[in-house]
Structure formats: structure tokens, C-alpha cells
PDB file of N, CA and C in Angstrom:
ATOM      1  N   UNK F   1      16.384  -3.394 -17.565  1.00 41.00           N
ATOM      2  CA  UNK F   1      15.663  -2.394 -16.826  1.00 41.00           C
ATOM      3  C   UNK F   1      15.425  -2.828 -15.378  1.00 41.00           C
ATOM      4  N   UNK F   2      15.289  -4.344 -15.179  1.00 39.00           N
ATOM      5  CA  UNK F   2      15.598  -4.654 -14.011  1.00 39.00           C
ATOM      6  C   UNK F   2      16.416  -5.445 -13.236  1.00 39.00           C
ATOM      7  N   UNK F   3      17.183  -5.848 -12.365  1.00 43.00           N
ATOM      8  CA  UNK F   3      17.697  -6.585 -11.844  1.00 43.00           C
ATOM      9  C   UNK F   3      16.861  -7.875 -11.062  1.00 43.00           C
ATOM     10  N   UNK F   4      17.773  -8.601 -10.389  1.00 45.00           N
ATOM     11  CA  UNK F   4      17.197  -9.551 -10.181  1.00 45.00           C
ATOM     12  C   UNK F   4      16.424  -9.845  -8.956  1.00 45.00           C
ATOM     13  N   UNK F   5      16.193  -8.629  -8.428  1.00 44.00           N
ATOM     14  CA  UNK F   5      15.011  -8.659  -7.059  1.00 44.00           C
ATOM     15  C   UNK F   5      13.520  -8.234  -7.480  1.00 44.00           C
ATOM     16  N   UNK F   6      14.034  -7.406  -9.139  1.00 44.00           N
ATOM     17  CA  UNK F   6      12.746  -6.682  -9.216  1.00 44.00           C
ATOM     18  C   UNK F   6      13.097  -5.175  -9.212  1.00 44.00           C
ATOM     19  N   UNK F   7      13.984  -5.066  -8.604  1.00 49.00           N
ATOM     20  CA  UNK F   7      14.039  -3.472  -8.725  1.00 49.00           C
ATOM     21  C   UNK F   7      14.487  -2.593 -10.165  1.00 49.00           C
ATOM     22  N   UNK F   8      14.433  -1.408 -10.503  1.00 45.00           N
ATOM     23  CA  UNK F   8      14.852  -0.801 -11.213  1.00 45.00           C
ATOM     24  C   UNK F   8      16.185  -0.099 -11.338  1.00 45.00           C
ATOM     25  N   UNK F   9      16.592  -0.174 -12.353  1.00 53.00           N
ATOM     26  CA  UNK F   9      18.243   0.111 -12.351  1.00 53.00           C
ATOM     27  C   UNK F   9      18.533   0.551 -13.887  1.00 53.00           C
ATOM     28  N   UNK F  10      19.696   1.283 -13.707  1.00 58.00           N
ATOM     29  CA  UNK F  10      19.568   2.674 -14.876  1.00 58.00           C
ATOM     30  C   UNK F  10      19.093   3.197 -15.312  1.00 58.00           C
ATOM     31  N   UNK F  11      17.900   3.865 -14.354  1.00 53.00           N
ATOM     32  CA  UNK F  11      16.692   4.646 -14.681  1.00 53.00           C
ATOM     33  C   UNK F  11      17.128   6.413 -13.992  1.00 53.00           C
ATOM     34  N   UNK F  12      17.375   6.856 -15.393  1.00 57.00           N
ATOM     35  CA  UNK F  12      17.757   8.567 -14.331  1.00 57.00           C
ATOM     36  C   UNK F  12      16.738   8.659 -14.097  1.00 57.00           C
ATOM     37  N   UNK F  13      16.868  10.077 -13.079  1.00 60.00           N
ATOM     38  CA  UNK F  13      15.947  10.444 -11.941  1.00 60.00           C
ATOM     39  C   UNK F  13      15.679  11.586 -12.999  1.00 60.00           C
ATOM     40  N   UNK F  14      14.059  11.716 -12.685  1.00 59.00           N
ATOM     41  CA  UNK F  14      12.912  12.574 -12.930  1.00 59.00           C
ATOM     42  C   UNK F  14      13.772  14.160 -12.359  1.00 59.00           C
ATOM     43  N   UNK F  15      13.461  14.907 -13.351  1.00 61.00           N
ATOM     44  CA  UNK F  15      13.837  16.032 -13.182  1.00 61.00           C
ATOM     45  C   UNK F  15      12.659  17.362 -13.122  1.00 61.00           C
ATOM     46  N   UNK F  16      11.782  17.637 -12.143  1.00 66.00           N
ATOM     47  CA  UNK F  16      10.834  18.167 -12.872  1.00 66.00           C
ATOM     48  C   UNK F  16      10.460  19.620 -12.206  1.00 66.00           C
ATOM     49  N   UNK F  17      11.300  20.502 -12.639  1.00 72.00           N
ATOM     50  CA  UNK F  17      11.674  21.951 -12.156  1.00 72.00           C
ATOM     51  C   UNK F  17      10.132  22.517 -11.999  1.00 72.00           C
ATOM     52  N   UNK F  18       8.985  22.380 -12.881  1.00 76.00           N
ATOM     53  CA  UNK F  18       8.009  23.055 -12.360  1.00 76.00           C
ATOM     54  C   UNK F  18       6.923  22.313 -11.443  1.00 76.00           C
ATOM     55  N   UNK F  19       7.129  21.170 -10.936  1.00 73.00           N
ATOM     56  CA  UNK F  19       6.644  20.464  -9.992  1.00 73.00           C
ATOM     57  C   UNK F  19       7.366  20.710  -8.757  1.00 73.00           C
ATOM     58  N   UNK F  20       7.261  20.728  -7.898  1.00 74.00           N
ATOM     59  CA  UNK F  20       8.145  20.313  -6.202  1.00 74.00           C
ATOM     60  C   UNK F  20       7.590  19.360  -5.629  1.00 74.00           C
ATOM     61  N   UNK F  21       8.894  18.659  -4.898  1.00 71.00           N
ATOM     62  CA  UNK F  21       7.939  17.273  -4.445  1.00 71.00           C
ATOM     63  C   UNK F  21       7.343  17.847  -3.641  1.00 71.00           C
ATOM     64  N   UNK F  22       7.754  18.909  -2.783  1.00 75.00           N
ATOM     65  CA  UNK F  22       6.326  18.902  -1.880  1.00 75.00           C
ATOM     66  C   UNK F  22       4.340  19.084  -2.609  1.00 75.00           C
ATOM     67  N   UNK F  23       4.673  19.342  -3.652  1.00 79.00           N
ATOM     68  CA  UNK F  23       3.468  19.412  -4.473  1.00 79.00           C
ATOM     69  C   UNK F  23       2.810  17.560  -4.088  1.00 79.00           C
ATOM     70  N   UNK F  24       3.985  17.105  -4.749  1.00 75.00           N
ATOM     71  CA  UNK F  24       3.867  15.142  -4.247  1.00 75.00           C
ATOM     72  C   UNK F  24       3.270  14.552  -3.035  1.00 75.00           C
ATOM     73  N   UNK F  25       3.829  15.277  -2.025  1.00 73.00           N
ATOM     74  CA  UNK F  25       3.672  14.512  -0.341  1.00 73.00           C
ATOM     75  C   UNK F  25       2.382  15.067  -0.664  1.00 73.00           C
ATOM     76  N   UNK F  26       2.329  16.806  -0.573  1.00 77.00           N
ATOM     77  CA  UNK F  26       0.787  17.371  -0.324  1.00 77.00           C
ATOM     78  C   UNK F  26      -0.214  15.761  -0.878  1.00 77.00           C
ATOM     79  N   UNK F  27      -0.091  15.689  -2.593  1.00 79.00           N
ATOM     80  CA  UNK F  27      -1.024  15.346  -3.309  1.00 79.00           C
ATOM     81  C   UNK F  27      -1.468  13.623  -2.400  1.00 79.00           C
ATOM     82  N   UNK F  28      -0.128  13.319  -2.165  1.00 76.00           N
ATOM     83  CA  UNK F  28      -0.441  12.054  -1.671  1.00 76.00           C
ATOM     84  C   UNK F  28      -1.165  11.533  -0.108  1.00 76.00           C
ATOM     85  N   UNK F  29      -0.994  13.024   0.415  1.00 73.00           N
ATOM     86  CA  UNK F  29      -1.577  12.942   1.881  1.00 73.00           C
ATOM     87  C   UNK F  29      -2.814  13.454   1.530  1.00 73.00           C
ATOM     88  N   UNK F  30      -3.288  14.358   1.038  1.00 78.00           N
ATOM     89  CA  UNK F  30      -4.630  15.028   0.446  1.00 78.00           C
ATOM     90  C   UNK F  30      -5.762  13.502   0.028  1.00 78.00           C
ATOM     91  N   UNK F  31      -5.060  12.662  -1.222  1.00 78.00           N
ATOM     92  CA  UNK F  31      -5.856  12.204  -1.585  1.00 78.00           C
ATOM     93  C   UNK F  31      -5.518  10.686  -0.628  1.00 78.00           C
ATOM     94  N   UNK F  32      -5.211  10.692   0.265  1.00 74.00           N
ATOM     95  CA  UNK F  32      -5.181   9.253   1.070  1.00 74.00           C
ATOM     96  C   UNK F  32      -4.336   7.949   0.582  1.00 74.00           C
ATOM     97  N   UNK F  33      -3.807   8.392  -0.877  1.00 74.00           N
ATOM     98  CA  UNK F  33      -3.566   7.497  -1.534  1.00 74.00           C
ATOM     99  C   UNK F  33      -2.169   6.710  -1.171  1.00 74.00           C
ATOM    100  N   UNK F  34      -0.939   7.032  -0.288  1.00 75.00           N
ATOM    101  CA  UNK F  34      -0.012   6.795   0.137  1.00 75.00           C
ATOM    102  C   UNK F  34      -0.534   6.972   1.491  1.00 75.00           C
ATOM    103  N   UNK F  35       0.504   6.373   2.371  1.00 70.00           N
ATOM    104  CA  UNK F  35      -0.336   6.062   3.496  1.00 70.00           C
ATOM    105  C   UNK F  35       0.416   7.401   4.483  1.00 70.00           C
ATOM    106  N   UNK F  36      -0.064   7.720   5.858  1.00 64.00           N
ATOM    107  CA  UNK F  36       0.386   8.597   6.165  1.00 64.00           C
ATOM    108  C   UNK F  36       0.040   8.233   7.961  1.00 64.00           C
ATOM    109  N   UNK F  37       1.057   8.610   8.472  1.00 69.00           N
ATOM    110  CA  UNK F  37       1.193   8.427   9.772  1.00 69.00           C
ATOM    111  C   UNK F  37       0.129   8.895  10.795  1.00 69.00           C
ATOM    112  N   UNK F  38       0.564   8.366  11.475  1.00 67.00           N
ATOM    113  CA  UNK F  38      -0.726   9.106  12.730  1.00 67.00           C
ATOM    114  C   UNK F  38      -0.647  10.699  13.001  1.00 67.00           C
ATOM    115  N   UNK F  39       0.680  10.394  13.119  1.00 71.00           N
ATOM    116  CA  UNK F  39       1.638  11.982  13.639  1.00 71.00           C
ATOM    117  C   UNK F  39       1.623  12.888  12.155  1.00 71.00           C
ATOM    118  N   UNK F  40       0.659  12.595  10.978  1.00 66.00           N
ATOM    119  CA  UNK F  40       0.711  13.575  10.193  1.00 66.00           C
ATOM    120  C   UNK F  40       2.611  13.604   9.257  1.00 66.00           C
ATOM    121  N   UNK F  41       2.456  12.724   9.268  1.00 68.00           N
ATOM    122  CA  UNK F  41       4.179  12.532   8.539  1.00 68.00           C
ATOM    123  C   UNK F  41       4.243  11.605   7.693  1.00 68.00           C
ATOM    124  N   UNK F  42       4.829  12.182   6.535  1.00 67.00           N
ATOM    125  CA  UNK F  42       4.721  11.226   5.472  1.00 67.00           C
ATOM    126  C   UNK F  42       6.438  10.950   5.034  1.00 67.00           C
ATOM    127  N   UNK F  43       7.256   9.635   5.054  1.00 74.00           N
ATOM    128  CA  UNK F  43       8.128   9.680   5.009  1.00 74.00           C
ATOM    129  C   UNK F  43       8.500   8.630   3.571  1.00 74.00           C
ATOM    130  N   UNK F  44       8.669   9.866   2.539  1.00 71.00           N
ATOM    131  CA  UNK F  44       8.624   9.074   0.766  1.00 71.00           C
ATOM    132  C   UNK F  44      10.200   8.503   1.166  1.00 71.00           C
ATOM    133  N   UNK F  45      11.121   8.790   1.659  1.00 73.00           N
ATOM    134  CA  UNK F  45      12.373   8.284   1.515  1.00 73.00           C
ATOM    135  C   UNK F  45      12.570   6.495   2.409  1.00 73.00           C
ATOM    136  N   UNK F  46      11.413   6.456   3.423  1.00 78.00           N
ATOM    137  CA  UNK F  46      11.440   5.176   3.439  1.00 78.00           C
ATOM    138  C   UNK F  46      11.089   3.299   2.494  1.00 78.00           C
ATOM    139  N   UNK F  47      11.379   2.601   3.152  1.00 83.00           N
ATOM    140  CA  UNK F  47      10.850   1.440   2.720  1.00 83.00           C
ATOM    141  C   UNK F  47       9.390   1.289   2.861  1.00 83.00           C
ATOM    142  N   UNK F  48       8.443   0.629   1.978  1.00 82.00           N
ATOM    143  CA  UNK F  48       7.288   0.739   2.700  1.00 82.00           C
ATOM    144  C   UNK F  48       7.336  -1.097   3.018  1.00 82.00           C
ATOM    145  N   UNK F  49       6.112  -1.068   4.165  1.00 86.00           N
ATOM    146  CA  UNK F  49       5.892  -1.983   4.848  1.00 86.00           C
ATOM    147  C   UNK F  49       4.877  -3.529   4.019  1.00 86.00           C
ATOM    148  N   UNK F  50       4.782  -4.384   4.271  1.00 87.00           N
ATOM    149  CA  UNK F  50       4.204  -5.308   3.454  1.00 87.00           C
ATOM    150  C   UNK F  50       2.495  -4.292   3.866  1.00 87.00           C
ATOM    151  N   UNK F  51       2.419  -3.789   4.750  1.00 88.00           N
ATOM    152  CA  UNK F  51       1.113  -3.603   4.997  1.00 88.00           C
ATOM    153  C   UNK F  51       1.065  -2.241   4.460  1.00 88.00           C
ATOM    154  N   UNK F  52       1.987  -1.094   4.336  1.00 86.00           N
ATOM    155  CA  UNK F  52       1.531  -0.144   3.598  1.00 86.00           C
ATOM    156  C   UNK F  52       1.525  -0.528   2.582  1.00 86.00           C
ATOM    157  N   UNK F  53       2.209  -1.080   1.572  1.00 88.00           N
ATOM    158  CA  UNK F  53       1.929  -1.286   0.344  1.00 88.00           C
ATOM    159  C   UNK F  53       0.507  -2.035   0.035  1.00 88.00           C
ATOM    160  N   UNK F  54       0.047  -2.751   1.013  1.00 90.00           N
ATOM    161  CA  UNK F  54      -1.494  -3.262   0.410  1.00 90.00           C
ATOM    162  C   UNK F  54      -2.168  -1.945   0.593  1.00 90.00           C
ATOM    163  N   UNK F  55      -1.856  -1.110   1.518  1.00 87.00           N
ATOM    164  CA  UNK F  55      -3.031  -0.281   1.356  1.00 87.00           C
ATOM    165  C   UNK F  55      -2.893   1.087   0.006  1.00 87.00           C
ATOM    166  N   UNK F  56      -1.708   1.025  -0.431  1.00 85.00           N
ATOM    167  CA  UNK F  56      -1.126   1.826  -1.307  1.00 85.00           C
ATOM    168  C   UNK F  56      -2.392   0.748  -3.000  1.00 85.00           C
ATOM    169  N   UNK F  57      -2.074  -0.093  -2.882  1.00 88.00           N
ATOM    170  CA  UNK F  57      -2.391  -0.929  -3.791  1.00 88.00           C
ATOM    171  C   UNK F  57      -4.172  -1.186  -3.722  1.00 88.00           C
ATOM    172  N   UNK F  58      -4.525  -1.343  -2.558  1.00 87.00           N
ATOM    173  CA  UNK F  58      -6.212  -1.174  -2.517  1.00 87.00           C
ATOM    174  C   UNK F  58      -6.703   0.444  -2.909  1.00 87.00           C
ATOM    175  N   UNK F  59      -5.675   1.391  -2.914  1.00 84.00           N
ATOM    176  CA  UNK F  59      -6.103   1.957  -3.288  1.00 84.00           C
ATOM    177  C   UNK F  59      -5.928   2.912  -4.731  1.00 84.00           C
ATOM    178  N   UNK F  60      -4.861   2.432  -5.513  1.00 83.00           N
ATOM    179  CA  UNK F  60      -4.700   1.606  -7.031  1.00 83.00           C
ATOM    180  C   UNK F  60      -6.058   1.515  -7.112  1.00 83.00           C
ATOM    181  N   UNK F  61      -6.230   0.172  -6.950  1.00 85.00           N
ATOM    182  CA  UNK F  61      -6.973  -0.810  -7.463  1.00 85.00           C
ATOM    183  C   UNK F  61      -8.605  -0.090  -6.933  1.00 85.00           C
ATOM    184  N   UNK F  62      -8.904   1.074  -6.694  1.00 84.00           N
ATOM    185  CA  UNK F  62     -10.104   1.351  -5.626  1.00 84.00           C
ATOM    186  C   UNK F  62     -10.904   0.253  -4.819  1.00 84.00           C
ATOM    187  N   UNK F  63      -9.997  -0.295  -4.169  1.00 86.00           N
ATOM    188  CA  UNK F  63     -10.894  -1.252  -3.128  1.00 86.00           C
ATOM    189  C   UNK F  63     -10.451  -1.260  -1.936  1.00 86.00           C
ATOM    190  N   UNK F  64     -11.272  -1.464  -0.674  1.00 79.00           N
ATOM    191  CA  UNK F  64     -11.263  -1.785   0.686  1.00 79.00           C
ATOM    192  C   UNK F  64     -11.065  -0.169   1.470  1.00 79.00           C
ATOM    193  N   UNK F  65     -10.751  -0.110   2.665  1.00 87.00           N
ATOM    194  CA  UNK F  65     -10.551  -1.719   3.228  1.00 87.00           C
ATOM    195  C   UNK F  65     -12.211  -2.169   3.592  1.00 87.00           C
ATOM    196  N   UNK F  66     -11.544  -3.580   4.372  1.00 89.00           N
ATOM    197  CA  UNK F  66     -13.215  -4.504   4.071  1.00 89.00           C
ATOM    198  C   UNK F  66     -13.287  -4.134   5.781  1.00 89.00           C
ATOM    199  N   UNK F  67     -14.419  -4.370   6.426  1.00 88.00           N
ATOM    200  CA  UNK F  67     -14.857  -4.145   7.658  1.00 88.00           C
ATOM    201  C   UNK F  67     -15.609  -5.111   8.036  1.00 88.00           C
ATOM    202  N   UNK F  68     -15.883  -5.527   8.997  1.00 90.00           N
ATOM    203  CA  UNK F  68     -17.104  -6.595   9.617  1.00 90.00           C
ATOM    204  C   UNK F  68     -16.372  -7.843   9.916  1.00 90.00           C
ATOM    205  N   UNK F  69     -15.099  -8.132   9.802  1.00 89.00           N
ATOM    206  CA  UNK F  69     -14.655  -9.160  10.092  1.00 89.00           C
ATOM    207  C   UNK F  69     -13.617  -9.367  10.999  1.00 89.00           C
ATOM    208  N   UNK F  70     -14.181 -10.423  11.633  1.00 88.00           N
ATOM    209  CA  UNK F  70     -13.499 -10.946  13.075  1.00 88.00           C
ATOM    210  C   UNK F  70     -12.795 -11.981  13.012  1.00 88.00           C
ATOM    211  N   UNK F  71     -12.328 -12.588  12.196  1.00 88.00           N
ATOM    212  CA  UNK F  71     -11.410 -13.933  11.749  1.00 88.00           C
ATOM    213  C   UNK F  71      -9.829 -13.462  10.929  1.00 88.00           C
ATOM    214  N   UNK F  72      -9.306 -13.098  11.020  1.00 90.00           N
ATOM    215  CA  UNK F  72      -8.180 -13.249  10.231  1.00 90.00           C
ATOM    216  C   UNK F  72      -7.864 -14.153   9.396  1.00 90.00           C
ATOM    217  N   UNK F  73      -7.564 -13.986   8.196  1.00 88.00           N
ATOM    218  CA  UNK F  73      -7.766 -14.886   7.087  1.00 88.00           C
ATOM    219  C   UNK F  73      -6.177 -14.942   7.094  1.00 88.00           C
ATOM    220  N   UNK F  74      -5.111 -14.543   7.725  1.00 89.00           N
ATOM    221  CA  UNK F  74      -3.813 -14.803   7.578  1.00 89.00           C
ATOM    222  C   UNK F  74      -3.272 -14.542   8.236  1.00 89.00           C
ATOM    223  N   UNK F  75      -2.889 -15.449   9.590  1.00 89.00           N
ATOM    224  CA  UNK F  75      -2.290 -16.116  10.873  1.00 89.00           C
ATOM    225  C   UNK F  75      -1.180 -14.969  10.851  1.00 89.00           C
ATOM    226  N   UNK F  76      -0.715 -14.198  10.366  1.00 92.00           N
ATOM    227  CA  UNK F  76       0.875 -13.436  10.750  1.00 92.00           C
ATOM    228  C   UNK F  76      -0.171 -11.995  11.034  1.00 92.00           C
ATOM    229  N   UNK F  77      -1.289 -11.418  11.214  1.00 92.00           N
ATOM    230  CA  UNK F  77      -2.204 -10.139  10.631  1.00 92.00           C
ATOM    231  C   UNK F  77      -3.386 -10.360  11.613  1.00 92.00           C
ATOM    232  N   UNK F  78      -3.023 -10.147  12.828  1.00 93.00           N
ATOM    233  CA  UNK F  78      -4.082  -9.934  13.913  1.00 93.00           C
ATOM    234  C   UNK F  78      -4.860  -8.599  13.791  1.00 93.00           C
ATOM    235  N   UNK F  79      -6.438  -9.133  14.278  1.00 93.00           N
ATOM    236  CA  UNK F  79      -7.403  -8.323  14.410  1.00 93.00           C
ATOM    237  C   UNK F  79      -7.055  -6.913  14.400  1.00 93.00           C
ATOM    238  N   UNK F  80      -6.006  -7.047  15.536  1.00 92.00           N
ATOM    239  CA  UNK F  80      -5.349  -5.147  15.873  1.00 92.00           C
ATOM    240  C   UNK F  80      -4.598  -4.717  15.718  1.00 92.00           C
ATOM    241  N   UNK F  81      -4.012  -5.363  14.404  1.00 91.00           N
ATOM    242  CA  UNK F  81      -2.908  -4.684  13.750  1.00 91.00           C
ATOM    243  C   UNK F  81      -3.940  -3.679  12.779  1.00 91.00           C
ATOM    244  N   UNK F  82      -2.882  -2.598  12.809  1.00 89.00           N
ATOM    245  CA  UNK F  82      -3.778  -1.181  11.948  1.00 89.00           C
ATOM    246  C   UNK F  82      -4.059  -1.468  10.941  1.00 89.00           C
ATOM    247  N   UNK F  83      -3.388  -2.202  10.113  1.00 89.00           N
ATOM    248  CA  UNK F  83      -3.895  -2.234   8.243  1.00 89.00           C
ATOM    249  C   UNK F  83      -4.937  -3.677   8.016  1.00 89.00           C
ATOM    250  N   UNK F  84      -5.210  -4.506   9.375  1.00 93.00           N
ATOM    251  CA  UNK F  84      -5.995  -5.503   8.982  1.00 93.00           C
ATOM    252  C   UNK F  84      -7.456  -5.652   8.399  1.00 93.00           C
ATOM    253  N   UNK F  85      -8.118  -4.365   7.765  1.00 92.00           N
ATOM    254  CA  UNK F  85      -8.970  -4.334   7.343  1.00 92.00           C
ATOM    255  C   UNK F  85      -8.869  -4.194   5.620  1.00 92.00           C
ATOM    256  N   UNK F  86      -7.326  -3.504   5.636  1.00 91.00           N
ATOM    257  CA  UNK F  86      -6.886  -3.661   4.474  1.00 91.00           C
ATOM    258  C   UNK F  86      -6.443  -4.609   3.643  1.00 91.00           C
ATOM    259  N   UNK F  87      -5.746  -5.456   4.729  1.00 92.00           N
ATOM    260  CA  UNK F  87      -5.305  -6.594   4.354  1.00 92.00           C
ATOM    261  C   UNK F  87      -6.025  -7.942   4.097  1.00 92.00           C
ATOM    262  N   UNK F  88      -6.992  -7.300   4.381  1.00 92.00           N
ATOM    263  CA  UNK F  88      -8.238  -8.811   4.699  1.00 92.00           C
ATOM    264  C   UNK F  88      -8.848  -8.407   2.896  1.00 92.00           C
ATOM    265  N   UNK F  89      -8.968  -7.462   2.959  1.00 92.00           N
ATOM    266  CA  UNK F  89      -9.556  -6.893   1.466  1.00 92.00           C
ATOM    267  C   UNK F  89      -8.970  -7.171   0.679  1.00 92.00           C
ATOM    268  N   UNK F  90      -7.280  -6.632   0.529  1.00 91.00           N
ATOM    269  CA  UNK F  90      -6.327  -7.552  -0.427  1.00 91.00           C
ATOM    270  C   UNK F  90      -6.414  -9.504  -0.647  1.00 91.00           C
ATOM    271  N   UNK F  91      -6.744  -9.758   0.675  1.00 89.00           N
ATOM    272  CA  UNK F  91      -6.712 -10.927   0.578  1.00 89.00           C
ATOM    273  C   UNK F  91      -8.031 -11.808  -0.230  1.00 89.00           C
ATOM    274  N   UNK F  92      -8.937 -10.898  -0.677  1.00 82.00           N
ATOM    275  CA  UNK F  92     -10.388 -11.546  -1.146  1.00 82.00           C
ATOM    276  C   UNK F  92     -10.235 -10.878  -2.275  1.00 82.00           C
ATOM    277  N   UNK F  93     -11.409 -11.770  -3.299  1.00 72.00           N
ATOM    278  CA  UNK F  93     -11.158 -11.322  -4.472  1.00 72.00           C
ATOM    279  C   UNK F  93     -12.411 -10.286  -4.346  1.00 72.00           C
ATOM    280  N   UNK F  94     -12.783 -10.273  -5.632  1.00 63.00           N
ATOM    281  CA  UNK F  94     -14.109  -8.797  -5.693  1.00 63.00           C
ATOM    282  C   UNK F  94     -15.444  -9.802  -5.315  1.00 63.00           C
ATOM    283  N   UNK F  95     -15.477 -10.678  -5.336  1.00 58.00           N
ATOM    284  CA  UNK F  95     -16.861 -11.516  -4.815  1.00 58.00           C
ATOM    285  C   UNK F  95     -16.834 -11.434  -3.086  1.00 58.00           C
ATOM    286  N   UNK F  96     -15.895 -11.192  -2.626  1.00 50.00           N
ATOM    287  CA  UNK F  96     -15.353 -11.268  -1.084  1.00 50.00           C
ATOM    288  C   UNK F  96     -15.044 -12.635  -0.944  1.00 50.00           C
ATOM    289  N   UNK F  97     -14.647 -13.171  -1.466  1.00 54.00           N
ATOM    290  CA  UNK F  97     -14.548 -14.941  -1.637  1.00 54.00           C
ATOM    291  C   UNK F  97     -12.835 -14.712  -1.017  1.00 54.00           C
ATOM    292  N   UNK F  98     -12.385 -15.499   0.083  1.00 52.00           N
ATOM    293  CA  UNK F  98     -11.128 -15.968   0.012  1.00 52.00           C
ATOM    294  C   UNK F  98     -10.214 -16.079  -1.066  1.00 52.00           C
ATOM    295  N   UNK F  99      -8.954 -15.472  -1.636  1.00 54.00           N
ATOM    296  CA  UNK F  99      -8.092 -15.793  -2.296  1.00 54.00           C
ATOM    297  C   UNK F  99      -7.254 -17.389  -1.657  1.00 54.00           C
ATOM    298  N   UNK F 100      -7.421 -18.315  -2.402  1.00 57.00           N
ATOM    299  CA  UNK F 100      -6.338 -19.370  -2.283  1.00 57.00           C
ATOM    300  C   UNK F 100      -5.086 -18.829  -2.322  1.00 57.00           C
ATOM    301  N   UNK F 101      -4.407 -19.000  -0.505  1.00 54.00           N
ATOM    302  CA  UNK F 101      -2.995 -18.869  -0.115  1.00 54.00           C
ATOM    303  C   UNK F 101      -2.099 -20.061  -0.518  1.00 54.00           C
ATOM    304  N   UNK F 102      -0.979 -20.328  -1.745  1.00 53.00           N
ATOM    305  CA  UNK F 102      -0.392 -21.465  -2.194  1.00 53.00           C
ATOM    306  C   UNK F 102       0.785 -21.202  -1.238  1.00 53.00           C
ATOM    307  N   UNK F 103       0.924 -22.199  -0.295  1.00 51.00           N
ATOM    308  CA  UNK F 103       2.460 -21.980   0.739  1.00 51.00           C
ATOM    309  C   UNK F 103       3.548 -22.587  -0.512  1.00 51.00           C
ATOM    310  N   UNK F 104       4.744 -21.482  -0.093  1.00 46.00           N
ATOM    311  CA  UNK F 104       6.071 -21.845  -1.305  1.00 46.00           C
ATOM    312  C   UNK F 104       6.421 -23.337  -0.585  1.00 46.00           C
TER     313      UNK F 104
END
């Protein structure tokens, strides 16, 4: 079911005549839950970014983003990058405690 990156493979595609994806984008821009551009554009056919996917995933998981912090807890994720409030949240556990970063 998967190959060796992780991805999925010989999985037919969803067929679902009384849904439309635009029902999808709507649902996913409505509820915040996929991330969505400044410019109001939501583009499902792309890759997502290490940073959309945390925020895709904080919000899975209903958490963040975290606010009040002025330190970057991970040297590549400056203050003013857009998702760093998200990412700071991914990066702590539910106590707000630092997650231990293990370098490969």
C-alpha cells in the first residue's frame, strides 16, 4: 500500500458523483482547516509546504498556533516567517514544554 518514501500507491481514485470537489475547497477554506492563501486561493493540486502541513496538522490535532513568543525554538523558522506561531506550537508538547530536537 506503500512505497518506499511513504507515499501511497495502487490506491484508485475516489469517485464521488454526489459530492464536488468544490464542495471540498469550500469545506476546507470555510473551516480553516487547510491552509489558504492570502489572495483567497486554495491550491489542492499542489505540494504542501513543511509549514503548511504543521498548520494542517495543529489543526488535526486542535492545537495552536501558540503566541507570545519571541525566541525561535528552531534556527531554520524566523520570528516573521508566517506559520511561526504554528510551528513553535508543533514544536511543544501540550505542557508548552520544548519537544527534544534529536539531529539525524
Amino acid at each position: 500500500m506503500f512505497d518506499t518514501c511513504g507515499n501511497l500507491v495502487n490506491i484508485q481514485k475516489a469517485d464521488y458523483k454526489d459530492v464536488s470537489a468544490k464542495y471540498w475547497v469550500t469545506e476546507a477554506k470555510e473551516t480553516n482547516f487547510m491552509v489558504v492563501y492570502n489572495d483567497n486561493t486554495f491550491c489542492p493540486e499542489e505540494k504542501l509546504t513543511r509549514a503548511e502541513a504543521v498548520k494542517v496538522l495543529n489543526r488535526l490535532f486542535q492545537r495552536g498556533p501558540l503566541s507570545g513568543v519571541d525566541k525561535p525554538t528552531l534556527k531554520d523558522v524566523p520570528t516573521r516567517n508566517w506559520a511561526f506561531e504554528e510551528i513553535e506550537e508543533a514544536a511543544r508538547d501540550i505542557n508548552t514544554k520544548l519537544i527534544k530536537m534529536e539531529k539525524n
